[in-house]
């Protein structure tokens, strides 16, 4: 297959007159470099779970959460990545999903990143996860828990916040790591909840308008500052603040702002055996103010302009206590009083899990959630068994 | 359009305003062994720093943001290659966003270039074989003759990014190679009485070293590279030790000594901690110290 593609390319090149001149320079036949060199890194990861809940009407709203009793295909992700040329690296993540027996495909991310702009600058363009906080940009197969954080689901919807756009970031020439990130993205579609999309048809009683992009004010803007310090050779800290600003659909000029802070600390001894032992601590808090516009409803009621504010946080800790074994705990709380979250009222959830990694390319996870919401009489108990595999050449993950 | 134009002219101004001075060439290597060789070749003209510490397993280094910062300032980047650093170098190079050292750029050096890799899989292979490297075993620096080739590769890189220093780099390279040749005959002399001796190693880190000094790996503690030992595999190794007359079990200091100790108890073979890198323990300050320690310690253990 590869050989015939290469053949076709050289024929095309010959027609265009490129290839002969290139090879003439060297005075040799077409170079016998292996086709492997030009292949993108291709990988496929599959994430599945078996779940049971004490109440079938549970509160798992993340699109990749184990969300029913029985088995769920949480994520099947095909990743293609590689350097495009000396200037760009390209990366695409395609999701295959199953819903009620029907298969679907989704473009999760597809973007290119510059490799060599001067002054520590980097531009990213395409469809990508907004670099808000720590959890939002992560693909489900690297999540530390079987399900998405409540606050992320509340603010950014089941799939996380992602959209086509462009991002500029700068690594500042300072003695420590300080990165400034700014992005502009489209604000519509179901991967931009809190903005032009609302999961329900209405928000706080107001119908959601069809709002097209008229000018630059209708885009979604992110500003993020991220810093990292090595507190010692075995302790590293990463901290950041993120700020989002974008239009929402409750009026012609209404907007949403989301602010967040995030912290990550990892301890790992210098001489860790295959990466073990380690301890991580991670937390994120977010606050949203959603400006709902004035609305005259069909029944004659007039809703005046109003701003809804809500917030929430999670904290979690992982302990890699023995080679291949990781235990985790997580506590979360969110003020879920608006219709963006189908569950209303104050909600808190405590989770614990135990993960076994046979190798870097597979994992088996057992998780228990105690889920408590104000609008319910009884808490919900949930148990998940999650299992995952990764085949192919998968790029390394960032810290 | 105007803001873009302004921004571009701002960048140009910065470019022009940069002071012209003979700053040392900033070399960042992935491992201490490469750093030690880069210091030999670069001499006074370079400042060298390694991302991994000698006490660390170079397969499992974390892509820490502070490393990206180091790469953002590097003039030359040197990696071992053969996928040794596959799990962590990619995000660092991308995050460092330094055009001078991206793969293919003049400031990028793959130290394995021109070295004949051992254990290149003869047949198509997949991960059921463990962490097997498709391009061959990456622990190339553990043969001093490969050290000479690594030095040549680094010298080429240095000449590309700092042509003014070419004569000096060539001189340093020639000097280093001569000293390696001299030291190698000393090391080989030391190991000569033990030619053909069989050893057990923990990870398959030593093929280059063993081949150069005439030793043989009779088995490994890992049943497959990167895969932890199992009871049945341990049983096989226990049987193998007397059969093959293995006297020593070599282990890299960063692995758990549980399995090696167990083997030693069962068979009477000796556990010999063997640091595979410069600066992995006190007294290994350069590439020569490394082989001095390795050959001394092995010769003593095999006696």
Coordinates of C-alpha atoms in Angstrom, one line a residue, chain B residues 18-196:
Chain B
X18 CA 20.5 41.3 19.8
X19 CA 24.0 41.7 21.0
X20 CA 26.8 40.1 19.0
X21 CA 28.9 38.3 21.6
X22 CA 30.8 35.0 21.8
X23 CA 28.5 33.3 24.3
X24 CA 29.4 29.7 24.9
X25 CA 27.5 27.1 22.8
X26 CA 24.6 25.9 25.0
X27 CA 24.4 22.1 24.6
X28 CA 21.6 20.1 26.2
X29 CA 21.8 16.3 26.1
X30 CA 19.3 13.7 27.2
X31 CA 21.8 11.7 29.3
X32 CA 24.9 12.3 31.4
X33 CA 26.9 10.0 29.2
X34 CA 26.2 12.2 26.2
X35 CA 27.0 15.3 28.3
X36 CA 30.3 13.8 29.3
X37 CA 31.3 13.2 25.7
X38 CA 30.0 16.6 24.6
X39 CA 32.2 18.2 27.3
X40 CA 35.2 16.3 25.8
X41 CA 34.5 17.5 22.3
X42 CA 33.3 21.0 23.1
X43 CA 35.9 21.9 25.6
X44 CA 35.9 25.6 26.6
X45 CA 33.5 26.6 23.9
X46 CA 30.5 24.9 25.3
X47 CA 28.3 24.7 28.3
X48 CA 26.7 21.3 28.7
X49 CA 23.7 20.1 30.7
X50 CA 22.0 16.8 30.8
X51 CA 18.2 16.4 31.3
X52 CA 18.4 13.0 32.9
X53 CA 20.6 12.5 35.9
X54 CA 23.0 9.6 35.9
X55 CA 21.1 7.9 38.7
X56 CA 17.9 7.8 36.6
X57 CA 16.6 5.2 34.2
X58 CA 16.8 7.0 30.9
X59 CA 13.7 5.2 29.6
X60 CA 11.5 6.9 32.2
X61 CA 12.3 10.6 32.5
X62 CA 9.4 13.0 32.9
X63 CA 8.7 15.7 30.4
X64 CA 8.9 18.4 33.0
X65 CA 8.2 22.0 31.9
X66 CA 11.6 23.1 33.3
X67 CA 13.2 20.8 30.7
X68 CA 11.2 22.6 27.9
X69 CA 12.7 25.9 29.2
X70 CA 16.2 24.4 28.9
X71 CA 15.5 23.2 25.4
X72 CA 14.1 26.6 24.4
X73 CA 17.6 28.0 25.1
X74 CA 19.7 25.3 23.6
X75 CA 22.0 25.7 20.6
X76 CA 22.6 22.0 20.3
X77 CA 20.4 19.1 21.4
X78 CA 21.9 15.6 21.6
X79 CA 19.8 12.4 22.1
X80 CA 20.9 8.8 22.2
X81 CA 18.3 7.8 19.7
X82 CA 17.1 4.3 18.8
X83 CA 13.9 5.2 20.6
X84 CA 15.6 5.2 24.0
X85 CA 14.0 8.6 24.9
X86 CA 10.8 7.9 22.9
X87 CA 8.6 8.2 26.0
X88 CA 9.6 11.8 26.8
X89 CA 11.6 13.7 24.2
X90 CA 8.7 14.5 21.8
X91 CA 6.7 16.8 24.1
X92 CA 10.0 18.4 25.3
X93 CA 11.1 19.3 21.8
X94 CA 7.6 20.6 20.9
X95 CA 7.2 22.5 24.1
X96 CA 10.7 24.0 23.8
X97 CA 9.6 25.5 20.5
X98 CA 13.2 26.1 19.5
X99 CA 13.6 25.9 15.7
X100 CA 17.4 25.4 16.0
X101 CA 17.2 22.0 17.6
X102 CA 14.1 20.3 16.0
X103 CA 14.7 17.0 14.4
X104 CA 16.4 17.7 11.1
X105 CA 17.6 21.1 12.1
X106 CA 21.4 21.9 12.4
X107 CA 21.3 21.8 16.1
X108 CA 19.8 18.4 16.4
X109 CA 22.2 15.4 17.0
X110 CA 21.2 11.8 17.0
X111 CA 24.1 10.2 18.8
X112 CA 23.3 6.7 17.4
X113 CA 24.0 7.8 13.8
X114 CA 26.6 5.7 12.1
X115 CA 26.6 3.1 14.9
X116 CA 25.7 -0.5 14.0
X117 CA 22.9 -1.3 16.4
X118 CA 22.8 -4.7 18.0
X119 CA 19.7 -6.8 18.4
X120 CA 17.7 -5.2 15.5
X121 CA 14.7 -7.5 15.3
X122 CA 15.2 -9.8 12.3
X123 CA 11.5 -10.4 11.9
X124 CA 8.5 -8.1 12.3
X125 CA 7.9 -7.8 16.0
X126 CA 5.2 -6.3 18.2
X127 CA 4.8 -5.3 21.8
X128 CA 3.9 -8.8 23.0
X129 CA 7.7 -9.0 23.0
X130 CA 7.9 -6.2 25.6
X131 CA 9.7 -2.9 25.2
X132 CA 11.7 -4.1 22.2
X133 CA 13.2 -1.3 20.1
X134 CA 12.6 -1.8 16.4
X135 CA 15.8 -0.1 15.5
X136 CA 18.0 -2.1 17.8
X137 CA 19.2 -2.0 21.4
X138 CA 19.7 1.7 22.4
X139 CA 22.3 1.3 25.2
X140 CA 25.0 2.1 22.7
X141 CA 27.2 4.3 24.9
X142 CA 28.3 1.3 26.9
X143 CA 30.9 0.4 24.3
X144 CA 33.8 2.8 24.3
X145 CA 34.2 2.4 20.5
X146 CA 30.6 3.7 20.1
X147 CA 31.7 6.5 22.4
X148 CA 34.1 7.6 19.6
X149 CA 31.3 7.6 17.0
X150 CA 29.1 9.5 19.4
X151 CA 31.9 12.1 19.8
X152 CA 32.1 12.3 16.0
X153 CA 28.4 12.9 15.7
X154 CA 28.5 15.6 18.4
X155 CA 31.6 17.3 16.8
X156 CA 29.6 17.4 13.5
X157 CA 26.7 19.1 15.3
X158 CA 29.0 21.5 17.1
X159 CA 30.6 22.5 13.8
X160 CA 27.2 23.1 12.2
X161 CA 26.1 25.5 15.0
X162 CA 29.5 27.0 15.7
X163 CA 31.7 26.8 12.6
X164 CA 34.2 29.2 14.1
X165 CA 35.1 26.5 16.6
X166 CA 35.6 23.8 14.0
X167 CA 39.4 23.5 14.4
X168 CA 39.1 23.2 18.2
X169 CA 36.3 20.6 18.0
X170 CA 38.4 18.5 15.6
X171 CA 41.4 18.8 17.9
X172 CA 39.3 17.8 20.9
X173 CA 37.7 14.9 19.0
X174 CA 41.1 13.5 17.9
X175 CA 42.4 13.8 21.4
X176 CA 39.4 12.1 22.9
X177 CA 39.6 9.2 20.3
X178 CA 43.3 8.7 21.1
X179 CA 42.6 8.6 24.8
X180 CA 39.7 6.1 24.3
X181 CA 42.0 3.8 22.3
X182 CA 44.6 3.9 25.0
X183 CA 42.1 3.3 27.8
X184 CA 40.3 0.6 25.9
X185 CA 43.4 -1.6 25.7
X186 CA 43.8 -1.1 29.5
X187 CA 40.1 -2.0 30.1
X188 CA 40.4 -5.0 27.8
X189 CA 43.5 -6.2 29.5
X190 CA 41.7 -6.1 32.8
X191 CA 38.7 -8.1 31.4
X192 CA 40.8 -10.6 29.5
X193 CA 41.0 -13.3 32.2
X194 CA 37.2 -13.5 32.2
X195 CA 36.6 -13.9 28.5
X196 CA 33.5 -16.0 27.9

